[in-house]
Amino acid sequence: MKKIVLACLFLLCGLTVSAQKFAYVDTEYILKHLPDYKSSQTQLEGLSQQYQKDVDQLFAEVDKMYRAYQADQVLLTDDMRKRRENEIIEKEKKAKEIQRQKFGPEGDLFQMRTKLLKPIQEKVAKAVGEVAKIKYLDFVFDKSSESTMMIYASASFDISNDVIVKLGFKPGTVVK
């Protein structure tokens, strides 16, 4: 009798607990397969290098002004010294402001990155959602995300290649 009661109890517990299906994707791996992403990254790198070159040039001018000031300092009157110091300070403030405008959290580079990458990220997220629905998955984690820690992940749960196929590309053919 006890065996029957235990068997019924285990059966009831088994019926009430529904298994949740988990999977993960590696978005870095997926993005490497997308020509749009590679093109956007190349464009952003070029823009970043140009901005950095412009900012470096401004700071080089400030440095040049400062070295010239140091060389001439003993020959300058107090009034001339203060004027040159103010010119150097203003030039440095201008350079820092331009650096902030280009590289800051609301800067040109950040805005361009958002403009170029947001449609790609939305496309990938939509494909992940569609694959998850087809495979009846409850949760999909991003393996490459810094906020999600996965200590172990069985390769049988990786649906990255399915997402790449869904996006219309061939897995294993990384864009160069």
mmCIF file of C-alpha atoms in Angstrom:
data_model
loop_
_atom_site.group_PDB
_atom_site.id
_atom_site.type_symbol
_atom_site.label_atom_id
_atom_site.label_comp_id
_atom_site.label_asym_id
_atom_site.label_seq_id
_atom_site.Cartn_x
_atom_site.Cartn_y
_atom_site.Cartn_z
ATOM 1 C CA MET A 1 0.000 0.000 0.000
ATOM 2 C CA LYS A 2 2.840 2.396 0.857
ATOM 3 C CA LYS A 3 4.423 1.705 -2.525
ATOM 4 C CA ILE A 4 1.217 2.617 -4.324
ATOM 5 C CA VAL A 5 0.843 5.844 -2.325
ATOM 6 C CA LEU A 6 4.501 6.762 -2.988
ATOM 7 C CA ALA A 7 4.116 5.944 -6.676
ATOM 8 C CA CYS A 8 0.987 8.126 -6.879
ATOM 9 C CA LEU A 9 2.760 10.927 -5.028
ATOM 10 C CA PHE A 10 5.724 10.839 -7.418
ATOM 11 C CA LEU A 11 3.365 10.704 -10.380
ATOM 12 C CA LEU A 12 1.421 13.732 -9.163
ATOM 13 C CA CYS A 13 4.641 15.663 -8.472
ATOM 14 C CA GLY A 14 5.889 14.820 -11.930
ATOM 15 C CA LEU A 15 2.692 16.084 -13.533
ATOM 16 C CA THR A 16 2.666 19.370 -11.649
ATOM 17 C CA VAL A 17 6.248 20.251 -12.470
ATOM 18 C CA SER A 18 6.591 21.194 -16.102
ATOM 19 C CA ALA A 19 10.060 21.256 -17.541
ATOM 20 C CA GLN A 20 11.298 24.526 -18.882
ATOM 21 C CA LYS A 21 13.450 24.434 -21.983
ATOM 22 C CA PHE A 22 16.570 26.556 -22.045
ATOM 23 C CA ALA A 23 18.973 27.353 -24.843
ATOM 24 C CA TYR A 24 21.716 29.842 -25.474
ATOM 25 C CA VAL A 25 23.127 31.789 -28.366
ATOM 26 C CA ASP A 26 26.503 33.341 -28.919
ATOM 27 C CA THR A 27 25.713 36.745 -30.415
ATOM 28 C CA GLU A 28 29.377 37.484 -31.124
ATOM 29 C CA TYR A 29 29.495 34.328 -33.231
ATOM 30 C CA ILE A 30 26.231 35.220 -34.968
ATOM 31 C CA LEU A 31 27.295 38.807 -35.695
ATOM 32 C CA LYS A 32 30.546 37.574 -37.275
ATOM 33 C CA HIS A 33 28.377 35.900 -39.935
ATOM 34 C CA LEU A 34 26.534 39.100 -40.887
ATOM 35 C CA PRO A 35 28.039 41.272 -43.654
ATOM 36 C CA ASP A 36 25.998 44.263 -42.382
ATOM 37 C CA TYR A 37 27.686 44.015 -39.002
ATOM 38 C CA LYS A 38 31.168 43.746 -40.502
ATOM 39 C CA SER A 39 30.462 46.757 -42.714
ATOM 40 C CA SER A 40 29.153 48.758 -39.739
ATOM 41 C CA GLN A 41 32.186 47.849 -37.634
ATOM 42 C CA THR A 42 34.544 48.909 -40.426
ATOM 43 C CA GLN A 43 32.681 52.199 -40.807
ATOM 44 C CA LEU A 44 32.771 52.827 -37.039
ATOM 45 C CA GLU A 45 36.485 52.026 -36.836
ATOM 46 C CA GLY A 46 37.228 54.479 -39.657
ATOM 47 C CA LEU A 47 35.128 57.174 -38.006
ATOM 48 C CA SER A 48 36.778 56.545 -34.635
ATOM 49 C CA GLN A 49 40.252 56.790 -36.157
ATOM 50 C CA GLN A 50 39.341 60.054 -37.904
ATOM 51 C CA TYR A 51 37.913 61.543 -34.715
ATOM 52 C CA GLN A 52 40.976 60.422 -32.747
ATOM 53 C CA LYS A 53 43.277 61.959 -35.344
ATOM 54 C CA ASP A 54 41.400 65.276 -35.097
ATOM 55 C CA VAL A 55 41.502 65.271 -31.283
ATOM 56 C CA ASP A 56 45.187 64.296 -31.224
ATOM 57 C CA GLN A 57 45.934 67.170 -33.602
ATOM 58 C CA LEU A 58 44.194 69.645 -31.274
ATOM 59 C CA PHE A 59 46.106 68.383 -28.242
ATOM 60 C CA ALA A 60 49.365 68.543 -30.239
ATOM 61 C CA GLU A 61 48.608 72.212 -30.954
ATOM 62 C CA VAL A 62 48.033 72.819 -27.236
ATOM 63 C CA ASP A 63 51.330 71.092 -26.452
ATOM 64 C CA LYS A 64 53.121 73.154 -29.103
ATOM 65 C CA MET A 65 51.647 76.371 -27.671
ATOM 66 C CA TYR A 66 52.720 75.355 -24.163
ATOM 67 C CA ARG A 67 56.290 74.539 -25.217
ATOM 68 C CA ALA A 68 56.543 77.865 -27.065
ATOM 69 C CA TYR A 69 55.199 79.636 -23.976
ATOM 70 C CA GLN A 70 57.783 77.927 -21.744
ATOM 71 C CA ALA A 71 60.578 78.940 -24.111
ATOM 72 C CA ASP A 72 59.405 82.578 -24.249
ATOM 73 C CA GLN A 73 58.246 82.875 -20.643
ATOM 74 C CA VAL A 74 61.293 84.727 -19.321
ATOM 75 C CA LEU A 75 60.984 87.345 -22.088
ATOM 76 C CA LEU A 76 57.269 88.047 -21.580
ATOM 77 C CA THR A 77 55.703 90.707 -19.409
ATOM 78 C CA ASP A 78 53.136 89.663 -16.787
ATOM 79 C CA ASP A 79 50.298 90.818 -19.027
ATOM 80 C CA MET A 80 51.637 88.876 -22.040
ATOM 81 C CA ARG A 81 52.199 85.801 -19.861
ATOM 82 C CA LYS A 82 48.628 85.820 -18.598
ATOM 83 C CA ARG A 83 47.273 86.307 -22.110
ATOM 84 C CA ARG A 84 49.289 83.353 -23.471
ATOM 85 C CA GLU A 85 48.322 81.175 -20.491
ATOM 86 C CA ASN A 86 44.655 81.999 -21.105
ATOM 87 C CA GLU A 87 45.050 81.175 -24.807
ATOM 88 C CA ILE A 88 46.566 77.794 -23.918
ATOM 89 C CA ILE A 89 43.837 77.089 -21.354
ATOM 90 C CA GLU A 90 41.088 78.036 -23.832
ATOM 91 C CA LYS A 91 42.633 75.890 -26.568
ATOM 92 C CA GLU A 92 42.859 72.928 -24.171
ATOM 93 C CA LYS A 93 39.223 73.410 -23.067
ATOM 94 C CA LYS A 94 38.173 73.480 -26.725
ATOM 95 C CA ALA A 95 40.120 70.262 -27.421
ATOM 96 C CA LYS A 96 38.541 68.503 -24.412
ATOM 97 C CA GLU A 97 35.071 69.678 -25.457
ATOM 98 C CA ILE A 98 35.569 68.347 -28.984
ATOM 99 C CA GLN A 99 36.856 65.072 -27.517
ATOM 100 C CA ARG A 100 33.715 64.839 -25.365
ATOM 101 C CA GLN A 101 31.490 65.664 -28.369
ATOM 102 C CA LYS A 102 33.086 62.914 -30.442
ATOM 103 C CA PHE A 103 33.732 60.177 -27.870
ATOM 104 C CA GLY A 104 31.449 60.976 -24.923
ATOM 105 C CA PRO A 105 28.405 58.938 -23.869
ATOM 106 C CA GLU A 106 26.169 61.185 -25.977
ATOM 107 C CA GLY A 107 28.885 61.841 -28.557
ATOM 108 C CA ASP A 108 28.907 61.469 -32.306
ATOM 109 C CA LEU A 109 30.578 58.048 -32.262
ATOM 110 C CA PHE A 110 28.062 56.629 -29.763
ATOM 111 C CA GLN A 111 25.137 57.969 -31.783
ATOM 112 C CA MET A 112 26.555 56.549 -35.014
ATOM 113 C CA ARG A 113 27.142 53.173 -33.335
ATOM 114 C CA THR A 114 23.515 53.146 -32.175
ATOM 115 C CA LYS A 115 22.269 54.169 -35.614
ATOM 116 C CA LEU A 116 24.263 51.456 -37.403
ATOM 117 C CA LEU A 117 23.979 48.551 -34.946
ATOM 118 C CA LYS A 118 20.424 48.865 -33.588
ATOM 119 C CA PRO A 119 18.731 47.535 -36.779
ATOM 120 C CA ILE A 120 21.175 44.608 -36.873
ATOM 121 C CA GLN A 121 20.570 43.803 -33.197
ATOM 122 C CA GLU A 122 16.804 43.963 -33.710
ATOM 123 C CA LYS A 123 17.087 41.635 -36.719
ATOM 124 C CA VAL A 124 19.080 39.111 -34.671
ATOM 125 C CA ALA A 125 16.674 39.384 -31.710
ATOM 126 C CA LYS A 126 13.702 38.748 -34.005
ATOM 127 C CA ALA A 127 15.423 35.694 -35.524
ATOM 128 C CA VAL A 128 16.274 34.374 -32.040
ATOM 129 C CA GLY A 129 12.628 34.788 -31.022
ATOM 130 C CA GLU A 130 11.398 32.947 -34.105
ATOM 131 C CA VAL A 131 13.844 30.064 -33.609
ATOM 132 C CA ALA A 132 12.884 29.877 -29.916
ATOM 133 C CA LYS A 133 9.187 29.627 -30.836
ATOM 134 C CA ILE A 134 9.861 26.931 -33.437
ATOM 135 C CA LYS A 135 11.911 24.910 -30.929
ATOM 136 C CA TYR A 136 9.420 25.543 -28.091
ATOM 137 C CA LEU A 137 12.078 27.110 -25.893
ATOM 138 C CA ASP A 138 11.200 28.947 -22.719
ATOM 139 C CA PHE A 139 14.483 30.804 -22.244
ATOM 140 C CA VAL A 140 17.415 31.723 -24.469
ATOM 141 C CA PHE A 141 20.518 33.188 -22.882
ATOM 142 C CA ASP A 142 23.267 35.126 -24.582
ATOM 143 C CA LYS A 143 26.519 33.330 -23.944
ATOM 144 C CA SER A 144 28.640 36.303 -25.027
ATOM 145 C CA SER A 145 26.846 38.834 -22.828
ATOM 146 C CA GLU A 146 28.832 40.136 -19.870
ATOM 147 C CA SER A 147 25.774 40.262 -17.651
ATOM 148 C CA THR A 148 24.898 36.586 -18.108
ATOM 149 C CA MET A 149 27.273 34.156 -16.511
ATOM 150 C CA MET A 150 27.220 30.585 -17.704
ATOM 151 C CA ILE A 151 29.654 28.258 -16.115
ATOM 152 C CA TYR A 152 28.682 25.300 -18.267
ATOM 153 C CA ALA A 153 26.759 25.066 -21.490
ATOM 154 C CA SER A 154 26.222 21.891 -23.439
ATOM 155 C CA ALA A 155 26.711 22.405 -27.166
ATOM 156 C CA SER A 156 23.436 20.570 -27.809
ATOM 157 C CA PHE A 157 21.596 23.688 -26.583
ATOM 158 C CA ASP A 158 23.477 26.165 -28.820
ATOM 159 C CA ILE A 159 21.042 27.488 -31.433
ATOM 160 C CA SER A 160 23.442 30.073 -32.928
ATOM 161 C CA ASN A 161 23.712 28.187 -36.240
ATOM 162 C CA ASP A 162 19.911 27.960 -36.465
ATOM 163 C CA VAL A 163 19.707 31.740 -36.043
ATOM 164 C CA ILE A 164 22.350 32.258 -38.744
ATOM 165 C CA VAL A 165 20.354 30.001 -41.109
ATOM 166 C CA LYS A 166 17.152 31.887 -40.216
ATOM 167 C CA LEU A 167 18.915 35.141 -41.142
ATOM 168 C CA GLY A 168 19.757 33.608 -44.528
ATOM 169 C CA PHE A 169 23.462 32.949 -44.071
ATOM 170 C CA LYS A 170 25.617 29.840 -43.934
ATOM 171 C CA PRO A 171 27.084 28.819 -40.566
ATOM 172 C CA GLY A 172 30.861 28.578 -40.473
ATOM 173 C CA THR A 173 31.386 31.235 -43.146
ATOM 174 C CA VAL A 174 32.639 34.163 -41.104
ATOM 175 C CA VAL A 175 32.734 37.509 -42.956
ATOM 176 C CA LYS A 176 36.273 38.870 -43.316
#
